[in-house]
């Protein structure tokens, strides 16, 4: 992958149309550390130890923080019609939302247009255990419905990243969009500014105490918006990945219910309130408010 | 309609509203013996309260009940009085009734066809009574009165007797009595006199203390039963003495100046040394169930003011009869009929009269107010009642005195205003409405009540004999005063509760829904990205949460209609507005914020990781659809938690709303429209439902969200129960009255009505033409009357038919 650094940050909050290019400052793209790396230093490796056995498949996620994929201007900056229909010329209304990433420098239509596609994540990871590299399966990482209905099997990328400012990854223009699973995953925009996206699968068991070497190509610029990137390896059970929240919530609520049940039972035993005791009626408790005309 | 559950002051007209304007001879006391077996409404009410069963004497089936005569005692009727201990006094009593009056007979001279024209209905009632006792007054000439007397000489014998009327000393409000001097055919000269007990007792001859004492006891007894009493007395005159007196009388009568006064003075000379015969008790026939209704309403914390054009005494009498005033109450009477005022009035200087009146009213108000405050401060002081007449009211409504009048009258449990004009009725109403800022209700039947009906928050017209003006000016029209209990205690209360709940629920559901969106905003860099799809957001109020709240607004009832009337105190919740205070709003707001936090954060933070065994990740639209599903479920279930009565309509609407959401989202997420739409949620629900996450979250989140409300409701019910909750608990074992509820209208039916109702319930052959164009209640009763079936057309009847029509299959099953 070409590590050509994007000239603008990936965060839509600072994305501006060409004409409104930000003035040069210390925080401008050209000054940021990632841009200053030469192509050698962009590739580095990390090691980690597998704490316990991980059964195949092991899922690889990348996690971004402080990336507002749910920003209003970002979310709408796409054309679903263009993504699924071949030869879509672009009607005015639906293409309006794709600006500023609509036309390439030679005024031809970009496919896929819009900021979401433009900012496609482009870090790559390579895994190896004990010197033996692990195969990363990047098939079937997107929801089947997206592949089937939302991204056309006869729509091919065109003029993509062919503008002055290059966002993220480039796409192979000979592969139809429905097969570009990285793009499909990326374009299902996340709910929160901290999110995970599925990168691929290692279809091989990882044994406990294995040392895994990860070779990372650090292409994606997160320095511009003070974001962080993380890599997550996870397995799933039949319900899904690790999700302690729901489990904890179930147990906590169950516990509180039990506690309240016990305390209400105690209350009922210790200080019962007789049901339907007329002396609790407000006009019986407070005789002065009674107004009986007949004595 | 919100107001009708919060009425605190009722302003009622008297004639036609409280009373039927029908006087009936009801009881009497002759020679120290009380006759008459009837039981007045008040006695019935007292007995009901104290729990004594009254032995209602079965009326003989053949007793002809005549207008103005509601008396049944075999000891006096059909000549039986001859066997009583002192038949002579009885004879005098009847003769007094038959002779001492100013009634004119009209029509045929037979007991059945004759009609009496009288200045007041009381007099007509007395003469009718005499007729029924066998002393039939049938003809009057300028000097003679003809009476057909039965059973006098001996049983069964009838004879026409003519009495020569020598002088008539007429009734006026100062004399409060009326006398007639007559000469029997045998030459006996008698003066018959009848009048208020106070004036008659002053003029009785000495002696026969026992009789006086017993009669006085009877008078008090009648009075406390709400009956209007008159004392009867006579005096045998010596011809010489009479001649001397008659000269003076003729002189007085022919004098040109101060004739009235002179006549009064002359009358005094002869109206003395009277011999007491007894007393009569006339019932000013109240509308059916009025005292019970008033008693119920006052237990409900509603204060009833009577505004009437009648005289002071009549008004007080009716107030007694309706239980508004009783002897245990401290009465403040502000009247213009005092000596001081009368004196000034005789001088006739209007400026002076106005000045004096104003002074007097001011003085009276001040003393009353001070006295009232003393009673207010003492804990168990008597209850207060204010009686004020129109003339005084005119000055009391003056801006300088208005505040004092208002303060005084608000401290009184009942207020009677007499001799008031229609304008004053409206003024009094708006005095309370604007001055005290209380919800007021006016009820009346005549054109003179229109202003008052329009001045109050709620105007009620009684569709009676006095035309339709009142009904046309009113918000509600009812047939009788007693239906006010149903209107206020049942329907008013329900409508109050329903409106409170509907308003609070709307507030809650929109706040909860919007707050989830609000929390999301914090995580989008404040860019304004919407959490939910446009269509979800638009249809939330239109489809997904609209029907259940309508069902609640229609069917919610905390206690049944019978219990509402059995515990009228429950109505005070409406007067105090306990279901719509800032505290209630705050509680709702608190829990809706809590729920929105749960709904947003639980869904958002639990959707972070990979789903299912394929480890795929959700996007924003998956999460928002999940959250929206939870919101719809939570908000709809919350409605069930706040309902006291859950009918099948609740289940249908709540279930239907949730189902509607799923149907909608299945379709909406399943189609791609040709028009430009961002297909954000395309296929989202199917993706969601293919994960286990969806089901776990759908169970967890609504439970957690409603958990707070659930605990709050439990604690509130246990530690600080509302009155209606206690009532619910008291009657928790009783079957739901949804079915028998229809019969409740019938609980005061007369036997005939009950029978016709029973007939209506009977299975009958349904013709196959039920849907024909004339199938309306009016036509129904028309055909019924053609067939000879009596079908009374009443308001409740129509309502009952309407309610029966909603279940048309019922008769088939029987």
PDB file of C-alpha atoms in Angstrom, chain B residues 400-618:
ATOM      1  CA  UNK B 400     -64.508  48.261  49.669  1.00  0.00           C
ATOM      2  CA  UNK B 401     -66.472  45.472  51.335  1.00  0.00           C
ATOM      3  CA  UNK B 402     -66.001  42.790  48.758  1.00  0.00           C
ATOM      4  CA  UNK B 403     -62.878  41.319  50.303  1.00  0.00           C
ATOM      5  CA  UNK B 404     -64.493  41.000  53.696  1.00  0.00           C
ATOM      6  CA  UNK B 405     -67.586  39.407  52.201  1.00  0.00           C
ATOM      7  CA  UNK B 406     -65.412  36.959  50.327  1.00  0.00           C
ATOM      8  CA  UNK B 407     -63.372  36.045  53.384  1.00  0.00           C
ATOM      9  CA  UNK B 408     -66.457  35.601  55.487  1.00  0.00           C
ATOM     10  CA  UNK B 409     -68.286  33.540  52.931  1.00  0.00           C
ATOM     11  CA  UNK B 410     -65.320  31.330  52.140  1.00  0.00           C
ATOM     12  CA  UNK B 411     -65.156  30.384  55.798  1.00  0.00           C
ATOM     13  CA  UNK B 412     -68.799  29.423  55.852  1.00  0.00           C
ATOM     14  CA  UNK B 413     -69.743  25.938  54.883  1.00  0.00           C
ATOM     15  CA  UNK B 414     -72.961  27.109  53.343  1.00  0.00           C
ATOM     16  CA  UNK B 415     -74.150  30.424  52.065  1.00  0.00           C
ATOM     17  CA  UNK B 416     -77.683  31.401  51.209  1.00  0.00           C
ATOM     18  CA  UNK B 417     -78.400  34.523  49.214  1.00  0.00           C
ATOM     19  CA  UNK B 418     -82.026  35.422  48.941  1.00  0.00           C
ATOM     20  CA  UNK B 419     -83.922  38.059  46.990  1.00  0.00           C
ATOM     21  CA  UNK B 420     -81.089  38.333  44.538  1.00  0.00           C
ATOM     22  CA  UNK B 421     -81.466  39.511  40.980  1.00  0.00           C
ATOM     23  CA  UNK B 422     -80.041  37.531  38.064  1.00  0.00           C
ATOM     24  CA  UNK B 423     -77.261  40.078  37.804  1.00  0.00           C
ATOM     25  CA  UNK B 424     -76.337  39.609  41.430  1.00  0.00           C
ATOM     26  CA  UNK B 425     -76.245  35.883  40.938  1.00  0.00           C
ATOM     27  CA  UNK B 426     -73.617  36.422  38.288  1.00  0.00           C
ATOM     28  CA  UNK B 427     -71.758  38.868  40.482  1.00  0.00           C
ATOM     29  CA  UNK B 428     -71.586  36.461  43.388  1.00  0.00           C
ATOM     30  CA  UNK B 429     -70.387  33.744  41.053  1.00  0.00           C
ATOM     31  CA  UNK B 430     -67.627  35.828  39.598  1.00  0.00           C
ATOM     32  CA  UNK B 431     -66.722  37.096  43.057  1.00  0.00           C
ATOM     33  CA  UNK B 432     -65.720  33.583  43.993  1.00  0.00           C
ATOM     34  CA  UNK B 433     -64.378  32.728  40.580  1.00  0.00           C
ATOM     35  CA  UNK B 434     -62.080  35.707  40.357  1.00  0.00           C
ATOM     36  CA  UNK B 435     -61.603  36.583  44.003  1.00  0.00           C
ATOM     37  CA  UNK B 436     -60.915  33.131  45.371  1.00  0.00           C
ATOM     38  CA  UNK B 437     -59.635  31.578  42.150  1.00  0.00           C
ATOM     39  CA  UNK B 438     -61.633  28.469  42.764  1.00  0.00           C
ATOM     40  CA  UNK B 439     -63.436  26.369  40.229  1.00  0.00           C
ATOM     41  CA  UNK B 440     -67.095  27.276  40.277  1.00  0.00           C
ATOM     42  CA  UNK B 441     -70.160  25.570  38.935  1.00  0.00           C
ATOM     43  CA  UNK B 442     -73.583  27.093  38.475  1.00  0.00           C
ATOM     44  CA  UNK B 443     -76.738  25.133  38.127  1.00  0.00           C
ATOM     45  CA  UNK B 444     -80.157  26.436  37.337  1.00  0.00           C
ATOM     46  CA  UNK B 445     -83.211  25.855  35.236  1.00  0.00           C
ATOM     47  CA  UNK B 446     -84.696  29.201  34.406  1.00  0.00           C
ATOM     48  CA  UNK B 447     -83.942  32.192  32.288  1.00  0.00           C
ATOM     49  CA  UNK B 448     -82.963  34.100  35.405  1.00  0.00           C
ATOM     50  CA  UNK B 449     -80.061  31.696  35.936  1.00  0.00           C
ATOM     51  CA  UNK B 450     -78.506  32.234  32.543  1.00  0.00           C
ATOM     52  CA  UNK B 451     -76.190  34.998  33.679  1.00  0.00           C
ATOM     53  CA  UNK B 452     -74.981  32.911  36.582  1.00  0.00           C
ATOM     54  CA  UNK B 453     -74.507  29.861  34.368  1.00  0.00           C
ATOM     55  CA  UNK B 454     -72.391  31.850  32.001  1.00  0.00           C
ATOM     56  CA  UNK B 455     -70.363  33.498  34.729  1.00  0.00           C
ATOM     57  CA  UNK B 456     -69.186  30.254  36.286  1.00  0.00           C
ATOM     58  CA  UNK B 457     -66.468  27.995  34.965  1.00  0.00           C
ATOM     59  CA  UNK B 458     -69.011  25.295  34.405  1.00  0.00           C
ATOM     60  CA  UNK B 459     -72.631  26.008  33.731  1.00  0.00           C
ATOM     61  CA  UNK B 460     -75.229  23.341  34.124  1.00  0.00           C
ATOM     62  CA  UNK B 461     -78.743  23.659  32.893  1.00  0.00           C
ATOM     63  CA  UNK B 462     -81.595  21.607  34.198  1.00  0.00           C
ATOM     64  CA  UNK B 463     -84.011  20.853  31.451  1.00  0.00           C
ATOM     65  CA  UNK B 464     -87.183  21.346  33.393  1.00  0.00           C
ATOM     66  CA  UNK B 465     -90.450  23.124  33.008  1.00  0.00           C
ATOM     67  CA  UNK B 466     -89.022  26.594  32.742  1.00  0.00           C
ATOM     68  CA  UNK B 467     -87.977  26.427  29.145  1.00  0.00           C
ATOM     69  CA  UNK B 468     -84.691  25.907  27.451  1.00  0.00           C
ATOM     70  CA  UNK B 469     -82.784  29.129  28.013  1.00  0.00           C
ATOM     71  CA  UNK B 470     -80.732  27.730  30.848  1.00  0.00           C
ATOM     72  CA  UNK B 471     -79.963  24.572  28.941  1.00  0.00           C
ATOM     73  CA  UNK B 472     -78.931  26.472  25.876  1.00  0.00           C
ATOM     74  CA  UNK B 473     -76.585  28.677  27.846  1.00  0.00           C
ATOM     75  CA  UNK B 474     -75.042  25.773  29.729  1.00  0.00           C
ATOM     76  CA  UNK B 475     -72.077  23.507  29.190  1.00  0.00           C
ATOM     77  CA  UNK B 476     -73.920  20.454  30.420  1.00  0.00           C
ATOM     78  CA  UNK B 477     -77.599  19.775  30.685  1.00  0.00           C
ATOM     79  CA  UNK B 478     -78.978  17.324  33.180  1.00  0.00           C
ATOM     80  CA  UNK B 479     -82.477  16.352  34.101  1.00  0.00           C
ATOM     81  CA  UNK B 480     -82.381  16.671  37.856  1.00  0.00           C
ATOM     82  CA  UNK B 481     -80.216  18.135  40.551  1.00  0.00           C
ATOM     83  CA  UNK B 482     -79.330  14.736  41.958  1.00  0.00           C
ATOM     84  CA  UNK B 483     -77.541  13.741  38.777  1.00  0.00           C
ATOM     85  CA  UNK B 484     -74.947  16.245  39.816  1.00  0.00           C
ATOM     86  CA  UNK B 485     -73.389  13.539  41.974  1.00  0.00           C
ATOM     87  CA  UNK B 486     -72.875  11.350  38.947  1.00  0.00           C
ATOM     88  CA  UNK B 487     -71.692  14.228  36.850  1.00  0.00           C
ATOM     89  CA  UNK B 488     -69.159  15.474  39.359  1.00  0.00           C
ATOM     90  CA  UNK B 489     -68.163  12.525  41.490  1.00  0.00           C
ATOM     91  CA  UNK B 490     -68.055   9.957  38.753  1.00  0.00           C
ATOM     92  CA  UNK B 491     -67.552  11.584  35.401  1.00  0.00           C
ATOM     93  CA  UNK B 492     -65.903  14.714  36.663  1.00  0.00           C
ATOM     94  CA  UNK B 493     -63.461  12.765  38.746  1.00  0.00           C
ATOM     95  CA  UNK B 494     -62.683  10.318  36.003  1.00  0.00           C
ATOM     96  CA  UNK B 495     -62.178  13.052  33.498  1.00  0.00           C
ATOM     97  CA  UNK B 496     -59.853  14.842  35.886  1.00  0.00           C
ATOM     98  CA  UNK B 497     -57.801  11.721  36.427  1.00  0.00           C
ATOM     99  CA  UNK B 498     -57.782  10.902  32.769  1.00  0.00           C
ATOM    100  CA  UNK B 499     -56.706  14.319  31.682  1.00  0.00           C
ATOM    101  CA  UNK B 500     -53.991  14.462  34.322  1.00  0.00           C
ATOM    102  CA  UNK B 501     -52.667  11.113  33.281  1.00  0.00           C
ATOM    103  CA  UNK B 502     -52.843  11.820  29.584  1.00  0.00           C
ATOM    104  CA  UNK B 503     -51.052  15.128  29.991  1.00  0.00           C
ATOM    105  CA  UNK B 504     -48.392  13.658  32.221  1.00  0.00           C
ATOM    106  CA  UNK B 505     -47.915  10.732  29.907  1.00  0.00           C
ATOM    107  CA  UNK B 506     -47.485  12.934  26.870  1.00  0.00           C
ATOM    108  CA  UNK B 507     -44.964  14.963  28.762  1.00  0.00           C
ATOM    109  CA  UNK B 508     -43.160  11.853  29.888  1.00  0.00           C
ATOM    110  CA  UNK B 509     -43.008  10.021  26.605  1.00  0.00           C
ATOM    111  CA  UNK B 510     -41.760  12.958  24.626  1.00  0.00           C
ATOM    112  CA  UNK B 511     -39.223  13.915  27.245  1.00  0.00           C
ATOM    113  CA  UNK B 512     -37.899  10.371  27.426  1.00  0.00           C
ATOM    114  CA  UNK B 513     -37.687  10.062  23.696  1.00  0.00           C
ATOM    115  CA  UNK B 514     -36.079  13.427  23.155  1.00  0.00           C
ATOM    116  CA  UNK B 515     -33.592  13.035  25.966  1.00  0.00           C
ATOM    117  CA  UNK B 516     -32.073   9.934  24.349  1.00  0.00           C
ATOM    118  CA  UNK B 517     -31.410  12.066  21.316  1.00  0.00           C
ATOM    119  CA  UNK B 518     -30.006  14.718  23.625  1.00  0.00           C
ATOM    120  CA  UNK B 519     -27.480  12.388  25.219  1.00  0.00           C
ATOM    121  CA  UNK B 520     -26.362  11.232  21.815  1.00  0.00           C
ATOM    122  CA  UNK B 521     -25.600  14.799  20.790  1.00  0.00           C
ATOM    123  CA  UNK B 522     -22.765  14.883  23.303  1.00  0.00           C
ATOM    124  CA  UNK B 523     -21.030  12.100  21.393  1.00  0.00           C
ATOM    125  CA  UNK B 524     -21.279  13.568  17.943  1.00  0.00           C
ATOM    126  CA  UNK B 525     -19.098  16.579  18.543  1.00  0.00           C
ATOM    127  CA  UNK B 526     -22.305  18.620  18.911  1.00  0.00           C
ATOM    128  CA  UNK B 527     -22.778  18.412  15.195  1.00  0.00           C
ATOM    129  CA  UNK B 528     -26.499  17.817  15.389  1.00  0.00           C
ATOM    130  CA  UNK B 529     -26.452  14.362  13.912  1.00  0.00           C
ATOM    131  CA  UNK B 530     -29.787  12.749  14.603  1.00  0.00           C
ATOM    132  CA  UNK B 531     -29.812   9.493  16.456  1.00  0.00           C
ATOM    133  CA  UNK B 532     -32.935   8.107  14.889  1.00  0.00           C
ATOM    134  CA  UNK B 533     -34.035   7.864  11.335  1.00  0.00           C
ATOM    135  CA  UNK B 534     -36.341  10.676  10.239  1.00  0.00           C
ATOM    136  CA  UNK B 535     -39.311   8.437   9.806  1.00  0.00           C
ATOM    137  CA  UNK B 536     -38.895   6.826  13.205  1.00  0.00           C
ATOM    138  CA  UNK B 537     -38.811  10.203  14.790  1.00  0.00           C
ATOM    139  CA  UNK B 538     -41.828  11.479  12.898  1.00  0.00           C
ATOM    140  CA  UNK B 539     -43.958   8.438  13.507  1.00  0.00           C
ATOM    141  CA  UNK B 540     -43.088   8.045  17.176  1.00  0.00           C
ATOM    142  CA  UNK B 541     -45.970  10.231  18.293  1.00  0.00           C
ATOM    143  CA  UNK B 542     -48.198   9.476  15.367  1.00  0.00           C
ATOM    144  CA  UNK B 543     -48.264   5.702  15.360  1.00  0.00           C
ATOM    145  CA  UNK B 544     -46.024   4.004  17.863  1.00  0.00           C
ATOM    146  CA  UNK B 545     -47.273   5.672  21.027  1.00  0.00           C
ATOM    147  CA  UNK B 546     -50.550   7.309  20.148  1.00  0.00           C
ATOM    148  CA  UNK B 547     -53.215   4.674  20.555  1.00  0.00           C
ATOM    149  CA  UNK B 548     -52.545   3.454  24.106  1.00  0.00           C
ATOM    150  CA  UNK B 549     -52.800   6.940  25.504  1.00  0.00           C
ATOM    151  CA  UNK B 550     -56.138   7.351  23.787  1.00  0.00           C
ATOM    152  CA  UNK B 551     -57.306   4.103  25.345  1.00  0.00           C
ATOM    153  CA  UNK B 552     -56.167   5.360  28.710  1.00  0.00           C
ATOM    154  CA  UNK B 553     -57.922   8.672  28.183  1.00  0.00           C
ATOM    155  CA  UNK B 554     -61.108   6.835  27.391  1.00  0.00           C
ATOM    156  CA  UNK B 555     -61.155   3.950  29.810  1.00  0.00           C
ATOM    157  CA  UNK B 556     -59.040   4.890  32.786  1.00  0.00           C
ATOM    158  CA  UNK B 557     -60.841   4.695  36.095  1.00  0.00           C
ATOM    159  CA  UNK B 558     -59.219   4.223  39.441  1.00  0.00           C
ATOM    160  CA  UNK B 559     -62.361   3.217  41.284  1.00  0.00           C
ATOM    161  CA  UNK B 560     -65.708   2.220  39.909  1.00  0.00           C
ATOM    162  CA  UNK B 561     -68.679   4.526  39.636  1.00  0.00           C
ATOM    163  CA  UNK B 562     -70.354   3.030  42.703  1.00  0.00           C
ATOM    164  CA  UNK B 563     -67.276   3.455  44.815  1.00  0.00           C
ATOM    165  CA  UNK B 564     -66.795   7.004  43.584  1.00  0.00           C
ATOM    166  CA  UNK B 565     -70.204   7.762  44.960  1.00  0.00           C
ATOM    167  CA  UNK B 566     -69.723   5.690  48.074  1.00  0.00           C
ATOM    168  CA  UNK B 567     -66.554   7.589  48.941  1.00  0.00           C
ATOM    169  CA  UNK B 568     -67.335  11.112  47.839  1.00  0.00           C
ATOM    170  CA  UNK B 569     -64.268  12.305  49.732  1.00  0.00           C
ATOM    171  CA  UNK B 570     -62.210  10.971  46.869  1.00  0.00           C
ATOM    172  CA  UNK B 571     -63.345  14.011  44.942  1.00  0.00           C
ATOM    173  CA  UNK B 572     -61.186  16.181  47.186  1.00  0.00           C
ATOM    174  CA  UNK B 573     -58.163  14.879  45.322  1.00  0.00           C
ATOM    175  CA  UNK B 574     -59.452  16.856  42.394  1.00  0.00           C
ATOM    176  CA  UNK B 575     -60.170  19.992  44.388  1.00  0.00           C
ATOM    177  CA  UNK B 576     -56.679  19.909  45.841  1.00  0.00           C
ATOM    178  CA  UNK B 577     -55.364  19.034  42.395  1.00  0.00           C
ATOM    179  CA  UNK B 578     -53.083  16.355  43.810  1.00  0.00           C
ATOM    180  CA  UNK B 579     -52.457  14.676  40.490  1.00  0.00           C
ATOM    181  CA  UNK B 580     -51.195  17.731  38.705  1.00  0.00           C
ATOM    182  CA  UNK B 581     -48.806  19.527  41.005  1.00  0.00           C
ATOM    183  CA  UNK B 582     -45.245  20.560  40.359  1.00  0.00           C
ATOM    184  CA  UNK B 583     -44.185  17.684  42.519  1.00  0.00           C
ATOM    185  CA  UNK B 584     -45.905  15.196  40.245  1.00  0.00           C
ATOM    186  CA  UNK B 585     -44.394  16.814  37.185  1.00  0.00           C
ATOM    187  CA  UNK B 586     -40.974  16.736  38.805  1.00  0.00           C
ATOM    188  CA  UNK B 587     -41.286  13.051  39.619  1.00  0.00           C
ATOM    189  CA  UNK B 588     -42.277  12.289  36.073  1.00  0.00           C
ATOM    190  CA  UNK B 589     -39.465  14.405  34.708  1.00  0.00           C
ATOM    191  CA  UNK B 590     -36.957  12.755  36.996  1.00  0.00           C
ATOM    192  CA  UNK B 591     -37.923   9.285  35.943  1.00  0.00           C
ATOM    193  CA  UNK B 592     -38.078  10.160  32.306  1.00  0.00           C
ATOM    194  CA  UNK B 593     -34.534  11.518  32.490  1.00  0.00           C
ATOM    195  CA  UNK B 594     -33.475   8.364  34.261  1.00  0.00           C
ATOM    196  CA  UNK B 595     -35.141   6.248  31.625  1.00  0.00           C
ATOM    197  CA  UNK B 596     -33.583   8.166  28.798  1.00  0.00           C
ATOM    198  CA  UNK B 597     -30.158   7.708  30.355  1.00  0.00           C
ATOM    199  CA  UNK B 598     -30.739   3.990  30.641  1.00  0.00           C
ATOM    200  CA  UNK B 599     -32.158   3.761  27.163  1.00  0.00           C
ATOM    201  CA  UNK B 600     -29.284   5.594  25.585  1.00  0.00           C
ATOM    202  CA  UNK B 601     -26.266   4.450  27.534  1.00  0.00           C
ATOM    203  CA  UNK B 602     -27.221   0.838  27.953  1.00  0.00           C
ATOM    204  CA  UNK B 603     -27.819   0.416  24.269  1.00  0.00           C
ATOM    205  CA  UNK B 604     -24.886   2.504  23.117  1.00  0.00           C
ATOM    206  CA  UNK B 605     -22.287   1.025  25.390  1.00  0.00           C
ATOM    207  CA  UNK B 606     -23.386  -2.559  25.095  1.00  0.00           C
ATOM    208  CA  UNK B 607     -23.256  -2.506  21.316  1.00  0.00           C
ATOM    209  CA  UNK B 608     -19.531  -1.894  21.203  1.00  0.00           C
ATOM    210  CA  UNK B 609     -18.095  -5.321  20.522  1.00  0.00           C
ATOM    211  CA  UNK B 610     -18.446  -7.922  17.839  1.00  0.00           C
ATOM    212  CA  UNK B 611     -21.781  -9.605  17.380  1.00  0.00           C
ATOM    213  CA  UNK B 612     -22.672 -13.248  17.095  1.00  0.00           C
ATOM    214  CA  UNK B 613     -20.047 -15.832  16.281  1.00  0.00           C
ATOM    215  CA  UNK B 614     -19.099 -13.956  13.132  1.00  0.00           C
ATOM    216  CA  UNK B 615     -17.719 -11.040  15.150  1.00  0.00           C
ATOM    217  CA  UNK B 616     -19.173  -8.344  12.926  1.00  0.00           C
ATOM    218  CA  UNK B 617     -19.688  -4.819  14.151  1.00  0.00           C
ATOM    219  CA  UNK B 618     -22.789  -2.634  14.332  1.00  0.00           C
TER     220      UNK B 618
END
